[in-house]
JSON list of C-alpha atoms in Angstrom, two decimals:
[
{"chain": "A", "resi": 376, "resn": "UNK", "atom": "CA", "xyz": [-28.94, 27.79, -28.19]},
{"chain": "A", "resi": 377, "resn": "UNK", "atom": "CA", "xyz": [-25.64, 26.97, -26.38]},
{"chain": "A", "resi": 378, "resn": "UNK", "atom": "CA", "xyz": [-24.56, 24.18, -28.62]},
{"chain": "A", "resi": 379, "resn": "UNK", "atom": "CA", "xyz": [-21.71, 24.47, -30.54]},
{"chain": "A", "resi": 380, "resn": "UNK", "atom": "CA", "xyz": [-18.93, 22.65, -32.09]},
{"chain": "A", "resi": 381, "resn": "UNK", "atom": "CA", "xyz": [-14.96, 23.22, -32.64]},
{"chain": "A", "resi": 382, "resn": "UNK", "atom": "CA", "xyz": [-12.67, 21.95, -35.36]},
{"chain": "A", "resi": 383, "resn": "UNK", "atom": "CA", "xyz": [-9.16, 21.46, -33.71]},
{"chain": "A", "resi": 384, "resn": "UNK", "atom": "CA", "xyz": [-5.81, 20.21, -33.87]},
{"chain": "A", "resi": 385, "resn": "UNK", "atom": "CA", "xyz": [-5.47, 17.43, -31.73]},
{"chain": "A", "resi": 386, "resn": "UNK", "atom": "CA", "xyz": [-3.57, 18.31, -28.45]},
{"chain": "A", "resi": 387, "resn": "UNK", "atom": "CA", "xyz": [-0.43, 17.34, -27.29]},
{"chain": "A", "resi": 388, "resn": "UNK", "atom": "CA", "xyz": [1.88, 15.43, -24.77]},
{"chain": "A", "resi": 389, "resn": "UNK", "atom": "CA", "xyz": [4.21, 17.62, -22.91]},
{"chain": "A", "resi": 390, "resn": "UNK", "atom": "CA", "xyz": [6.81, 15.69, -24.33]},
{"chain": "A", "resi": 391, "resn": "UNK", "atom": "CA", "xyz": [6.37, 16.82, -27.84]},
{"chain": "A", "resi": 392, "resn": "UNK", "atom": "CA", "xyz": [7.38, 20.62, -26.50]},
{"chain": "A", "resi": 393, "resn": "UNK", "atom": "CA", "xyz": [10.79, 20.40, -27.46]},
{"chain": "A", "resi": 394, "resn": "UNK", "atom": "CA", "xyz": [9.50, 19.60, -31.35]},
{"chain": "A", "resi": 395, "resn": "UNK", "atom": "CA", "xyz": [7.01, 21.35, -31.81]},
{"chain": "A", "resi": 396, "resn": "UNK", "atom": "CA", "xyz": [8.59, 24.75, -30.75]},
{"chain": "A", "resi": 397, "resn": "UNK", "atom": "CA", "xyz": [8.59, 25.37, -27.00]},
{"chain": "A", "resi": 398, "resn": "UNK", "atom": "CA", "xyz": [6.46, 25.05, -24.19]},
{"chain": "A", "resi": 399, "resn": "UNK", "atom": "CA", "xyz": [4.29, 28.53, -25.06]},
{"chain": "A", "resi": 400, "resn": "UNK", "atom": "CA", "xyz": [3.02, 26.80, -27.65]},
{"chain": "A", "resi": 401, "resn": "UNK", "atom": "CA", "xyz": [1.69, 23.79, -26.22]},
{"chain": "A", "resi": 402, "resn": "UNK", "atom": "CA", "xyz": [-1.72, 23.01, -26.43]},
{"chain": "A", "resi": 403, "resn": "UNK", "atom": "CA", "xyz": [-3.07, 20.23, -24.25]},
{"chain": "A", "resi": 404, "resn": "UNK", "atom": "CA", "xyz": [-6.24, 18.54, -23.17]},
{"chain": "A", "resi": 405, "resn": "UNK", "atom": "CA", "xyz": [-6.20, 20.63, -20.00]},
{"chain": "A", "resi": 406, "resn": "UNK", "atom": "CA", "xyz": [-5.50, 23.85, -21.73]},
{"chain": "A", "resi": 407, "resn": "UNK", "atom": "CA", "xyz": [-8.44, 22.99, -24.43]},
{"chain": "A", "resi": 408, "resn": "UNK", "atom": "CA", "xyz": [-11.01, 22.96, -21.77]},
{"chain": "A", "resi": 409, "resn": "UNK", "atom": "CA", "xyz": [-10.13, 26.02, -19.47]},
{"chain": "A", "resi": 410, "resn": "UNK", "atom": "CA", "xyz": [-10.17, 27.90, -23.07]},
{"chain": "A", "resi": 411, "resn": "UNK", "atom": "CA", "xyz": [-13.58, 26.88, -23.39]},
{"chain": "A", "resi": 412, "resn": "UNK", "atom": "CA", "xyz": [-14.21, 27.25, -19.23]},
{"chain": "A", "resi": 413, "resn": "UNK", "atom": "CA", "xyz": [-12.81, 30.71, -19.93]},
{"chain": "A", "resi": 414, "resn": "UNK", "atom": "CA", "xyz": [-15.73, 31.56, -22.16]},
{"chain": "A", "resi": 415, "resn": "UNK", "atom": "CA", "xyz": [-18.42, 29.86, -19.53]},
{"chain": "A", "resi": 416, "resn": "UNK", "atom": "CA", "xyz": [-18.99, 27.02, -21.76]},
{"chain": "A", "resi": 417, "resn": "UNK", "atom": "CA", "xyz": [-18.53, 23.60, -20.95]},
{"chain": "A", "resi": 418, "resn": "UNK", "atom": "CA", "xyz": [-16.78, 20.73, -23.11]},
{"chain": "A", "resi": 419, "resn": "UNK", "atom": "CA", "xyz": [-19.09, 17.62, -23.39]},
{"chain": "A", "resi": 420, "resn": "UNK", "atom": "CA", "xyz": [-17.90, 15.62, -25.82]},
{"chain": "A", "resi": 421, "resn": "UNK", "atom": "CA", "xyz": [-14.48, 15.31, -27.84]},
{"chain": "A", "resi": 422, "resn": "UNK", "atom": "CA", "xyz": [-14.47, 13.33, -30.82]},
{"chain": "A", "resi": 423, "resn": "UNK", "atom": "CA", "xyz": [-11.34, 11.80, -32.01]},
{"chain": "A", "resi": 424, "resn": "UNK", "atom": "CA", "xyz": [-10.57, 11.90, -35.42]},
{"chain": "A", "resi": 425, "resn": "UNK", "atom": "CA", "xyz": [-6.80, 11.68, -36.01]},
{"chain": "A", "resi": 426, "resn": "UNK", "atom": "CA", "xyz": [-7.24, 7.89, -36.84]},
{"chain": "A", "resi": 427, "resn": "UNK", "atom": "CA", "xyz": [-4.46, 6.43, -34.69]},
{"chain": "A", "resi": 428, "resn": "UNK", "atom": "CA", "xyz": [-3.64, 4.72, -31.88]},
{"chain": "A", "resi": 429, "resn": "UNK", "atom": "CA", "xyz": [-5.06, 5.99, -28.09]},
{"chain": "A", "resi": 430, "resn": "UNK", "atom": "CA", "xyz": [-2.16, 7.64, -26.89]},
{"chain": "A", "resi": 431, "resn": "UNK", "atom": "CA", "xyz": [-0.26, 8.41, -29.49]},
{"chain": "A", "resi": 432, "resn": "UNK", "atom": "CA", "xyz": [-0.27, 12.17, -29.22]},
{"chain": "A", "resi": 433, "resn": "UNK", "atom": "CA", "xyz": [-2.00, 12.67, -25.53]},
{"chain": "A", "resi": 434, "resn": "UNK", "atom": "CA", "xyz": [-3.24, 10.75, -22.43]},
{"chain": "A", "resi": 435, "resn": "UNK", "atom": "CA", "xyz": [-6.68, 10.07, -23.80]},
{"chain": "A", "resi": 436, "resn": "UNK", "atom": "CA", "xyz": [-7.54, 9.53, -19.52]},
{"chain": "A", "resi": 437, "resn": "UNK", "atom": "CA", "xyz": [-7.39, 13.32, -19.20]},
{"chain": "A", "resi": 438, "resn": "UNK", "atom": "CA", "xyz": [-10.46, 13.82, -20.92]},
{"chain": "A", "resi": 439, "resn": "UNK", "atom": "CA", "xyz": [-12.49, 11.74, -17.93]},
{"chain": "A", "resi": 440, "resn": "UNK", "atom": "CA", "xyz": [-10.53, 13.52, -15.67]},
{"chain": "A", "resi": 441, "resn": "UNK", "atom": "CA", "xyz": [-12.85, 16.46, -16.75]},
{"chain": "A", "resi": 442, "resn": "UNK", "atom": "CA", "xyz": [-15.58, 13.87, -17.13]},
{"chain": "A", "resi": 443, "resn": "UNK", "atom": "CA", "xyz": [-15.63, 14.41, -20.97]},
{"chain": "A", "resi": 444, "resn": "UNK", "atom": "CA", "xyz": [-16.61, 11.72, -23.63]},
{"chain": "A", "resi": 445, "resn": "UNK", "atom": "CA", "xyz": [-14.50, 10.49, -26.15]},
{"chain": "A", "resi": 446, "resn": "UNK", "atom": "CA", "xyz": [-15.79, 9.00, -29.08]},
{"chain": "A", "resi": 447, "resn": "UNK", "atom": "CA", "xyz": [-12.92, 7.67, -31.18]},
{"chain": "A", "resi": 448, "resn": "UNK", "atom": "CA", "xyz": [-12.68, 7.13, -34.77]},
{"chain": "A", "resi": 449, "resn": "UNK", "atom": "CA", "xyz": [-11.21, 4.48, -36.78]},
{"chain": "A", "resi": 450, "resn": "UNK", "atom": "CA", "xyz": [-9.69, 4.11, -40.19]},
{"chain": "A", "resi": 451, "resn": "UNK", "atom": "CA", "xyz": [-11.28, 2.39, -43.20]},
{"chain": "A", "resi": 452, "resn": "UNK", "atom": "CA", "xyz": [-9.43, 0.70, -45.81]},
{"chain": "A", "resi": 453, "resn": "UNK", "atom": "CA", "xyz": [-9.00, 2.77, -48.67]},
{"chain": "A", "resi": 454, "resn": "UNK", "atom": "CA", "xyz": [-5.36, 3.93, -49.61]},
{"chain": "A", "resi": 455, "resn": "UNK", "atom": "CA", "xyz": [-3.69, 7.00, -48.86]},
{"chain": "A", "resi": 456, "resn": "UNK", "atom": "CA", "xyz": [-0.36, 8.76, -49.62]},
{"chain": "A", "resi": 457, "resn": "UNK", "atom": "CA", "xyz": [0.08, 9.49, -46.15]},
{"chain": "A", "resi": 458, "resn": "UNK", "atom": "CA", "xyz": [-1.87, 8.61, -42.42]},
{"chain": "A", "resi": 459, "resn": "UNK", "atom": "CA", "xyz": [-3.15, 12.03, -42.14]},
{"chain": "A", "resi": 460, "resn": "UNK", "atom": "CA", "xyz": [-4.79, 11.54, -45.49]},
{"chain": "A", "resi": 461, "resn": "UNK", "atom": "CA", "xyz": [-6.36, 8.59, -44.17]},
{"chain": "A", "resi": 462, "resn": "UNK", "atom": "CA", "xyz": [-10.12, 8.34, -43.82]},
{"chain": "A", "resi": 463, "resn": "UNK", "atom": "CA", "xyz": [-13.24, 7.22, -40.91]},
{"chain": "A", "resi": 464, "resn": "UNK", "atom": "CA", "xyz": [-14.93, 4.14, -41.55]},
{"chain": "A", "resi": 465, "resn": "UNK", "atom": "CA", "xyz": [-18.56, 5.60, -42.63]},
{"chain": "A", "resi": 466, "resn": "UNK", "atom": "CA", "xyz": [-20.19, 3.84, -39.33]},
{"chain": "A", "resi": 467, "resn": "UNK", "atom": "CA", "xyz": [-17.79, 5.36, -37.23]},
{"chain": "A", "resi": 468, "resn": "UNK", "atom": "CA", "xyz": [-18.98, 8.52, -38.93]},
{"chain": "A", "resi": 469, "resn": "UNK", "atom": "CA", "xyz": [-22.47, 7.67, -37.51]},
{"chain": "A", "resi": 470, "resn": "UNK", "atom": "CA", "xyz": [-21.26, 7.52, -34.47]},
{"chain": "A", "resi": 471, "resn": "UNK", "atom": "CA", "xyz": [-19.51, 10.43, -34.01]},
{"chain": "A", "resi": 472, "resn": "UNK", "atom": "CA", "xyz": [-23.32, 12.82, -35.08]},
{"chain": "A", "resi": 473, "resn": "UNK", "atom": "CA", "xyz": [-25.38, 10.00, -32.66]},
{"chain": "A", "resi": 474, "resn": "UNK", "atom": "CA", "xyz": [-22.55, 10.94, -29.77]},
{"chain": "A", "resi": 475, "resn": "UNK", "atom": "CA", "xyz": [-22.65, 14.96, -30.79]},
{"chain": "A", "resi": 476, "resn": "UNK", "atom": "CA", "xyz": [-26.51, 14.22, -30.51]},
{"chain": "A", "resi": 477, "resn": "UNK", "atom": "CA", "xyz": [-26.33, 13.13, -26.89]},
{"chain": "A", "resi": 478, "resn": "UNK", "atom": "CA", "xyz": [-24.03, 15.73, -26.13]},
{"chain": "A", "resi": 479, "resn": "UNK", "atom": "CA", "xyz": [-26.69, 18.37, -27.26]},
{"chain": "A", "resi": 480, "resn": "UNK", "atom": "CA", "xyz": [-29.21, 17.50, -24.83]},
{"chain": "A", "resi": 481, "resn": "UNK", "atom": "CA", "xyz": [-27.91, 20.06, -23.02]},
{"chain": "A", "resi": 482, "resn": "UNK", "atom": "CA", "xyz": [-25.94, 23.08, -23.58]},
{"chain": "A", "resi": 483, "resn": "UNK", "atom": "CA", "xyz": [-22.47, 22.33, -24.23]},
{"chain": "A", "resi": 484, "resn": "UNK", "atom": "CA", "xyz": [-19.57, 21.86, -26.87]},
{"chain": "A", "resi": 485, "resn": "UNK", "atom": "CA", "xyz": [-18.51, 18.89, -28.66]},
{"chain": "A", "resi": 486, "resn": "UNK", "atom": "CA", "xyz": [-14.75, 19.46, -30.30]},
{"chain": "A", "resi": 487, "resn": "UNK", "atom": "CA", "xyz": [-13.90, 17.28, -33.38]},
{"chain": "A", "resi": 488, "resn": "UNK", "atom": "CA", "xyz": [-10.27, 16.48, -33.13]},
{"chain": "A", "resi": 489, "resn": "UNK", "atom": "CA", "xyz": [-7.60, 15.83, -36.21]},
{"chain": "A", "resi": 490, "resn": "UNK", "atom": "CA", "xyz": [-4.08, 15.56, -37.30]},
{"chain": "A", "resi": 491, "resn": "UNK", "atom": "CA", "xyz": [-4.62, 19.24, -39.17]},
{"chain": "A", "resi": 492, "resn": "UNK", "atom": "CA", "xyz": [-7.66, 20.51, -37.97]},
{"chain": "A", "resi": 493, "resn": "UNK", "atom": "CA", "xyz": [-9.43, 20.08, -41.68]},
{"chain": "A", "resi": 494, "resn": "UNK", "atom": "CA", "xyz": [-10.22, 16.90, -43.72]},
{"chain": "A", "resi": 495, "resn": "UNK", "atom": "CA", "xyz": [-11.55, 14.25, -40.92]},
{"chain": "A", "resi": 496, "resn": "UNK", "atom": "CA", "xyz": [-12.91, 17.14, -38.49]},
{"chain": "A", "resi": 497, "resn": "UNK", "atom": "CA", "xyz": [-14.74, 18.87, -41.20]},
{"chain": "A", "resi": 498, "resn": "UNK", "atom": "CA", "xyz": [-15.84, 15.88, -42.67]},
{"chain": "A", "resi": 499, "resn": "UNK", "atom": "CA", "xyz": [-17.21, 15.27, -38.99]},
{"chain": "A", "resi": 500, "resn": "UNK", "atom": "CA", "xyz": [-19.26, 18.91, -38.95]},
{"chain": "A", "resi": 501, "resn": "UNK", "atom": "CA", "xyz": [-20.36, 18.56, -42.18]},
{"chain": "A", "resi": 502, "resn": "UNK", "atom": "CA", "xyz": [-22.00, 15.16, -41.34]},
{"chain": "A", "resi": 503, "resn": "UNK", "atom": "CA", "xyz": [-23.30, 16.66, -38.10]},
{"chain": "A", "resi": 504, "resn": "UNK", "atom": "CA", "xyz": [-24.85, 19.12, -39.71]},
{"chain": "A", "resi": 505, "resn": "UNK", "atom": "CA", "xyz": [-26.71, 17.45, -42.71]},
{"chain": "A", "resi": 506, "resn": "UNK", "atom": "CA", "xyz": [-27.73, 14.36, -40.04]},
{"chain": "A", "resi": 507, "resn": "UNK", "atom": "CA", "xyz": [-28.40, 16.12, -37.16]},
{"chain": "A", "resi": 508, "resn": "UNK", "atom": "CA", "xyz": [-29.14, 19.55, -37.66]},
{"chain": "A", "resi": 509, "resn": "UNK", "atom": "CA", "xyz": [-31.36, 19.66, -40.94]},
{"chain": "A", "resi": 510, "resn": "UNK", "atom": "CA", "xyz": [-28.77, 21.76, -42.47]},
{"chain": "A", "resi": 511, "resn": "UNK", "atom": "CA", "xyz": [-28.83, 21.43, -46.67]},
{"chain": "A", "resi": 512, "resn": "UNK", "atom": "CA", "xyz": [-25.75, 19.09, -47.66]},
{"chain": "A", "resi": 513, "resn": "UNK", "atom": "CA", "xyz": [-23.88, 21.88, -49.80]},
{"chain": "A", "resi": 514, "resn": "UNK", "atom": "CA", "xyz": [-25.03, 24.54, -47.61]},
{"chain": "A", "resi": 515, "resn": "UNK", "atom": "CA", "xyz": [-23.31, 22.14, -44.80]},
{"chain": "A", "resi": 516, "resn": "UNK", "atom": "CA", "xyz": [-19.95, 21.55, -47.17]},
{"chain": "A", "resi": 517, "resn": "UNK", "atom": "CA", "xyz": [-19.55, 25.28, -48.28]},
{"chain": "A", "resi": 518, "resn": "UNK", "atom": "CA", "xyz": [-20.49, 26.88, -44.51]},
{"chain": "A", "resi": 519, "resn": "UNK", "atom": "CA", "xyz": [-17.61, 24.86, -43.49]},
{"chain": "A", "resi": 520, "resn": "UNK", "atom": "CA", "xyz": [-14.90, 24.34, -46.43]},
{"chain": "A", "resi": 521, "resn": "UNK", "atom": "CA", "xyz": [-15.59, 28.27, -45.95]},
{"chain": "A", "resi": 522, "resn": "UNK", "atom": "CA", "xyz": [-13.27, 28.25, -42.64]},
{"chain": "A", "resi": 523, "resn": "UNK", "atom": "CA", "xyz": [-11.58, 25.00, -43.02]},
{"chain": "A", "resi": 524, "resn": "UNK", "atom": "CA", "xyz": [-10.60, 23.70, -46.20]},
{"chain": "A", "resi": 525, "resn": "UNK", "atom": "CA", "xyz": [-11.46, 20.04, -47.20]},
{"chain": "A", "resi": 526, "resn": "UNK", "atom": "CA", "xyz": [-8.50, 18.89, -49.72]},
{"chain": "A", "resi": 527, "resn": "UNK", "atom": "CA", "xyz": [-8.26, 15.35, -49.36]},
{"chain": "A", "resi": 528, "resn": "UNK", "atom": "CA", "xyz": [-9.99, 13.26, -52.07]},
{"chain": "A", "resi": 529, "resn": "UNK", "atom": "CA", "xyz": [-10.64, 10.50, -49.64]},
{"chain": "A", "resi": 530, "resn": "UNK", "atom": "CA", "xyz": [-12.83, 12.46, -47.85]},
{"chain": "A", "resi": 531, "resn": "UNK", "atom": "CA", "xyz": [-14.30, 14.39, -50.66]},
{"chain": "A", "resi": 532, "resn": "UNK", "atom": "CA", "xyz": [-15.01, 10.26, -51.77]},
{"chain": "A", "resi": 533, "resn": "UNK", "atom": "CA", "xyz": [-16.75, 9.52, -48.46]},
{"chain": "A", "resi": 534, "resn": "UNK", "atom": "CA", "xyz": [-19.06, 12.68, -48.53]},
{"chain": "A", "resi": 535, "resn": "UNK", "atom": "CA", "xyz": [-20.25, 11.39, -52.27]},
{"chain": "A", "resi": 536, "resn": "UNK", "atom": "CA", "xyz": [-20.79, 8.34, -50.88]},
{"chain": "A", "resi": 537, "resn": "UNK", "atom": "CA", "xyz": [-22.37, 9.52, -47.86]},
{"chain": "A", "resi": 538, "resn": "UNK", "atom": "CA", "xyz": [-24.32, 12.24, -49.47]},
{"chain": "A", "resi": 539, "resn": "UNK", "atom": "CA", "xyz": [-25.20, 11.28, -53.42]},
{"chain": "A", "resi": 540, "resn": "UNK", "atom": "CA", "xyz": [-25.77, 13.99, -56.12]},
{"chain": "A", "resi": 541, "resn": "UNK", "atom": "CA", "xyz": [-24.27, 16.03, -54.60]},
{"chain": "A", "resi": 542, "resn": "UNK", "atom": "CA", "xyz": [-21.33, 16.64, -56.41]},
{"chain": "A", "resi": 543, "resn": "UNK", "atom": "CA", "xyz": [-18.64, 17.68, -53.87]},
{"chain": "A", "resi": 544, "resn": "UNK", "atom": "CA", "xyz": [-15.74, 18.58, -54.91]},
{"chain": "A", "resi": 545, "resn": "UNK", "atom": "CA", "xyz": [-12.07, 19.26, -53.53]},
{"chain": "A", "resi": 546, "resn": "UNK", "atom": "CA", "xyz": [-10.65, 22.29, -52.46]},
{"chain": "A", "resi": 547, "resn": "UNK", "atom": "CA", "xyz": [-7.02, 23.36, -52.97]},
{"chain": "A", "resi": 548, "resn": "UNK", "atom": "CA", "xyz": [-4.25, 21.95, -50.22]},
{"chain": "A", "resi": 549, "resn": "UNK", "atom": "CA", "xyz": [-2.78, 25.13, -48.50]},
{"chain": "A", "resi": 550, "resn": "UNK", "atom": "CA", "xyz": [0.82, 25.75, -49.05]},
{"chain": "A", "resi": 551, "resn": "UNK", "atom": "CA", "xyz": [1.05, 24.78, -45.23]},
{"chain": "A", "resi": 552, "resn": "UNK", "atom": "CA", "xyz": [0.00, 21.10, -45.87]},
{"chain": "A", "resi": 553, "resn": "UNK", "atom": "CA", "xyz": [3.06, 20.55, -47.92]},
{"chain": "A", "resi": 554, "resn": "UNK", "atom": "CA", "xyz": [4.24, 17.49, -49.87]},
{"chain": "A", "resi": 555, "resn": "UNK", "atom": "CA", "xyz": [4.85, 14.21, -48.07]},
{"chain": "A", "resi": 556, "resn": "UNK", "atom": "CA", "xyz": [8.04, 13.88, -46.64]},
{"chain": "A", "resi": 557, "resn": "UNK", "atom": "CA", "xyz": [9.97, 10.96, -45.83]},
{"chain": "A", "resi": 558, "resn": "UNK", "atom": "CA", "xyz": [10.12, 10.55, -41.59]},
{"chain": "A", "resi": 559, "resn": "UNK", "atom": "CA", "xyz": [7.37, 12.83, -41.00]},
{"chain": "A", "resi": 560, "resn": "UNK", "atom": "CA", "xyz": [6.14, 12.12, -38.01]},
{"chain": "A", "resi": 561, "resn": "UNK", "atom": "CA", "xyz": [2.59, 12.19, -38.63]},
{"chain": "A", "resi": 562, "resn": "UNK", "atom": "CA", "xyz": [3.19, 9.25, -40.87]},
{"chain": "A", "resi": 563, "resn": "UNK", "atom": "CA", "xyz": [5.66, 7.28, -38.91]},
{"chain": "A", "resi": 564, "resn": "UNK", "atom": "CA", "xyz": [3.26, 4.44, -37.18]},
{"chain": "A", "resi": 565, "resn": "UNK", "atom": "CA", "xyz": [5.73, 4.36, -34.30]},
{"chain": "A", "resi": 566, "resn": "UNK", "atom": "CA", "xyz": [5.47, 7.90, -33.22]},
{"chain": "A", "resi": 567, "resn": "UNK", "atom": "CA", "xyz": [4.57, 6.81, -29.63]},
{"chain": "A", "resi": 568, "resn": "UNK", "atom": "CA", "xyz": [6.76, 4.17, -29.26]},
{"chain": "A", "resi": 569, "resn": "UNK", "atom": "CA", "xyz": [8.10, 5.41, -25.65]},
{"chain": "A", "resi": 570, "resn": "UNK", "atom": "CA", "xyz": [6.00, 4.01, -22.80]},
{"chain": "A", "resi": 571, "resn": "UNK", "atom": "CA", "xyz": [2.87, 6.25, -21.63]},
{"chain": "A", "resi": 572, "resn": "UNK", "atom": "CA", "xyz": [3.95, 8.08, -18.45]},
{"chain": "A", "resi": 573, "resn": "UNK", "atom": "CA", "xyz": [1.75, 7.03, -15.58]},
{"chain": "A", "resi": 574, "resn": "UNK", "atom": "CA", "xyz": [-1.81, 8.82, -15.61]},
{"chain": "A", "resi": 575, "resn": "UNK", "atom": "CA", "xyz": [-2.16, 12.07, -13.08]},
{"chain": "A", "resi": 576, "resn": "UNK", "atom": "CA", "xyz": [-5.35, 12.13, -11.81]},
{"chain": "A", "resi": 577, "resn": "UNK", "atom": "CA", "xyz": [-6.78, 15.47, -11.21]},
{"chain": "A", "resi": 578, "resn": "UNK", "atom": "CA", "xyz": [-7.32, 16.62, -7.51]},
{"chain": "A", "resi": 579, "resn": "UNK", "atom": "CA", "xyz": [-10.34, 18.23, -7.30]},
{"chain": "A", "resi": 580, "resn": "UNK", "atom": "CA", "xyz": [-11.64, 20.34, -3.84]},
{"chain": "A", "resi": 581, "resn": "UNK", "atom": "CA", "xyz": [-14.68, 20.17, -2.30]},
{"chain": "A", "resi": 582, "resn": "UNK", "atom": "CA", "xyz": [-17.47, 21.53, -4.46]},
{"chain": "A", "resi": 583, "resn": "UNK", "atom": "CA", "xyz": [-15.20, 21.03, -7.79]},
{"chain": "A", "resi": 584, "resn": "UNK", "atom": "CA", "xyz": [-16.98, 18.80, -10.16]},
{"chain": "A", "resi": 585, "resn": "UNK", "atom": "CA", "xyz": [-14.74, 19.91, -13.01]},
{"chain": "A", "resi": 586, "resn": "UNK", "atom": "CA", "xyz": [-15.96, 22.10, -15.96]},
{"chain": "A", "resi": 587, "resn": "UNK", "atom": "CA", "xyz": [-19.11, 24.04, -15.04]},
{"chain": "A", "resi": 588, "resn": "UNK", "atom": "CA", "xyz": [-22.23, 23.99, -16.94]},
{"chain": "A", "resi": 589, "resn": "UNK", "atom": "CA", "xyz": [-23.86, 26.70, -18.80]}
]
């Protein structure tokens, strides 16, 4: 009771306001934990599963400013059209459910983090919940491809792999997802290729040890 996960986009620079629509609709490490604050539930863990480089679309340092961990995922070598295609190395997989694990110990929530919100962070919950939670592997894949489709056949591969006779299989891409595009950003390896501004350190008062506990 009191443990949860979240499947999210991965938050944003400031900077990327102007792109991405305005500043009502940025979302940013700060905002992502008063949203959870705001339901008097604390973040614990964020695991990072857009498979790029620290920085490139936040200040990773703002999540110890809130003294959250960050467990960071890294790519494995199997092709793919496009980066946000791209797929964890299976050990980094085991990482991520043994980090979610520790997180657990108390109450609190551990957010999985992607490009889109789908492939890499579902594959993430659905791991979590065979490995850690008991939960029946296509019981696990349909609770979740059930709110967040799972359309990439690199990670339909991995769960296979992961999880044999099974028989997984993919779902449809959403008309959202779209075709690849040449100069997308997401697949542009120099998408951060201004320097990161200088880190702001939280002031905290007296008394204010960040995020409060359940």
């Amino acid at each position: 009771e009191g443990r949860a996960f979240v499947l999210a986009k991965v938050p944003l620079k400031e900077r990327y306001d102007v792109a991405y629509g305005g500043e009502a609709r940025i979302h940013t490490p700060h905002m992502l934990i008063e949203r959870i604050q705001e339901k008097k539930r604390r973040l614990s863990c964020v695991v990072d599963a857009t498979l790029r480089r620290p920085g490139d679309f936040h200040d990773v340092g703002d999540w110890e400013d809130w003294d959250v961990e960050r467990v960071e995922l890294r790519k494995d070598a199997r092709p793919c059209a496009r980066f946000r295609d791209a797929v964890p190395l299976n050990k980094d997989l085991d990482a991520a459910v043994v980090a979610c694990g520790k997180a657990w110990k108390h109450p609190s929530v551990v957010v999985f983090l992607s490009v889109d919100g789908c492939n890499t962070a579902g594959l993430c919950a659905v791991a979590t919940l065979i490995d850690l939670c008991g939960v029946a592997p296509l019981d696990a894949w349909n609770g979740i491809r059930a709110a967040r489709p799972i359309f990439s056949e690199g990670h339909v591969a991995l769960l296979n792999e992961r999880y044999p006779g099974n028989n997984f299989g993919c779902d449809a891409a959403p008309a959202w997802y779209g075709p690849r595009v040449e100069g997308d950003a997401e697949d542009d390896p120099e998408i951060d290729d201004e320097p990161a501004p200088p880190q702001k350190k939280r002031e905290r008062a007296d008394g204010d040890d960040g995020p409060s506990a359940d």
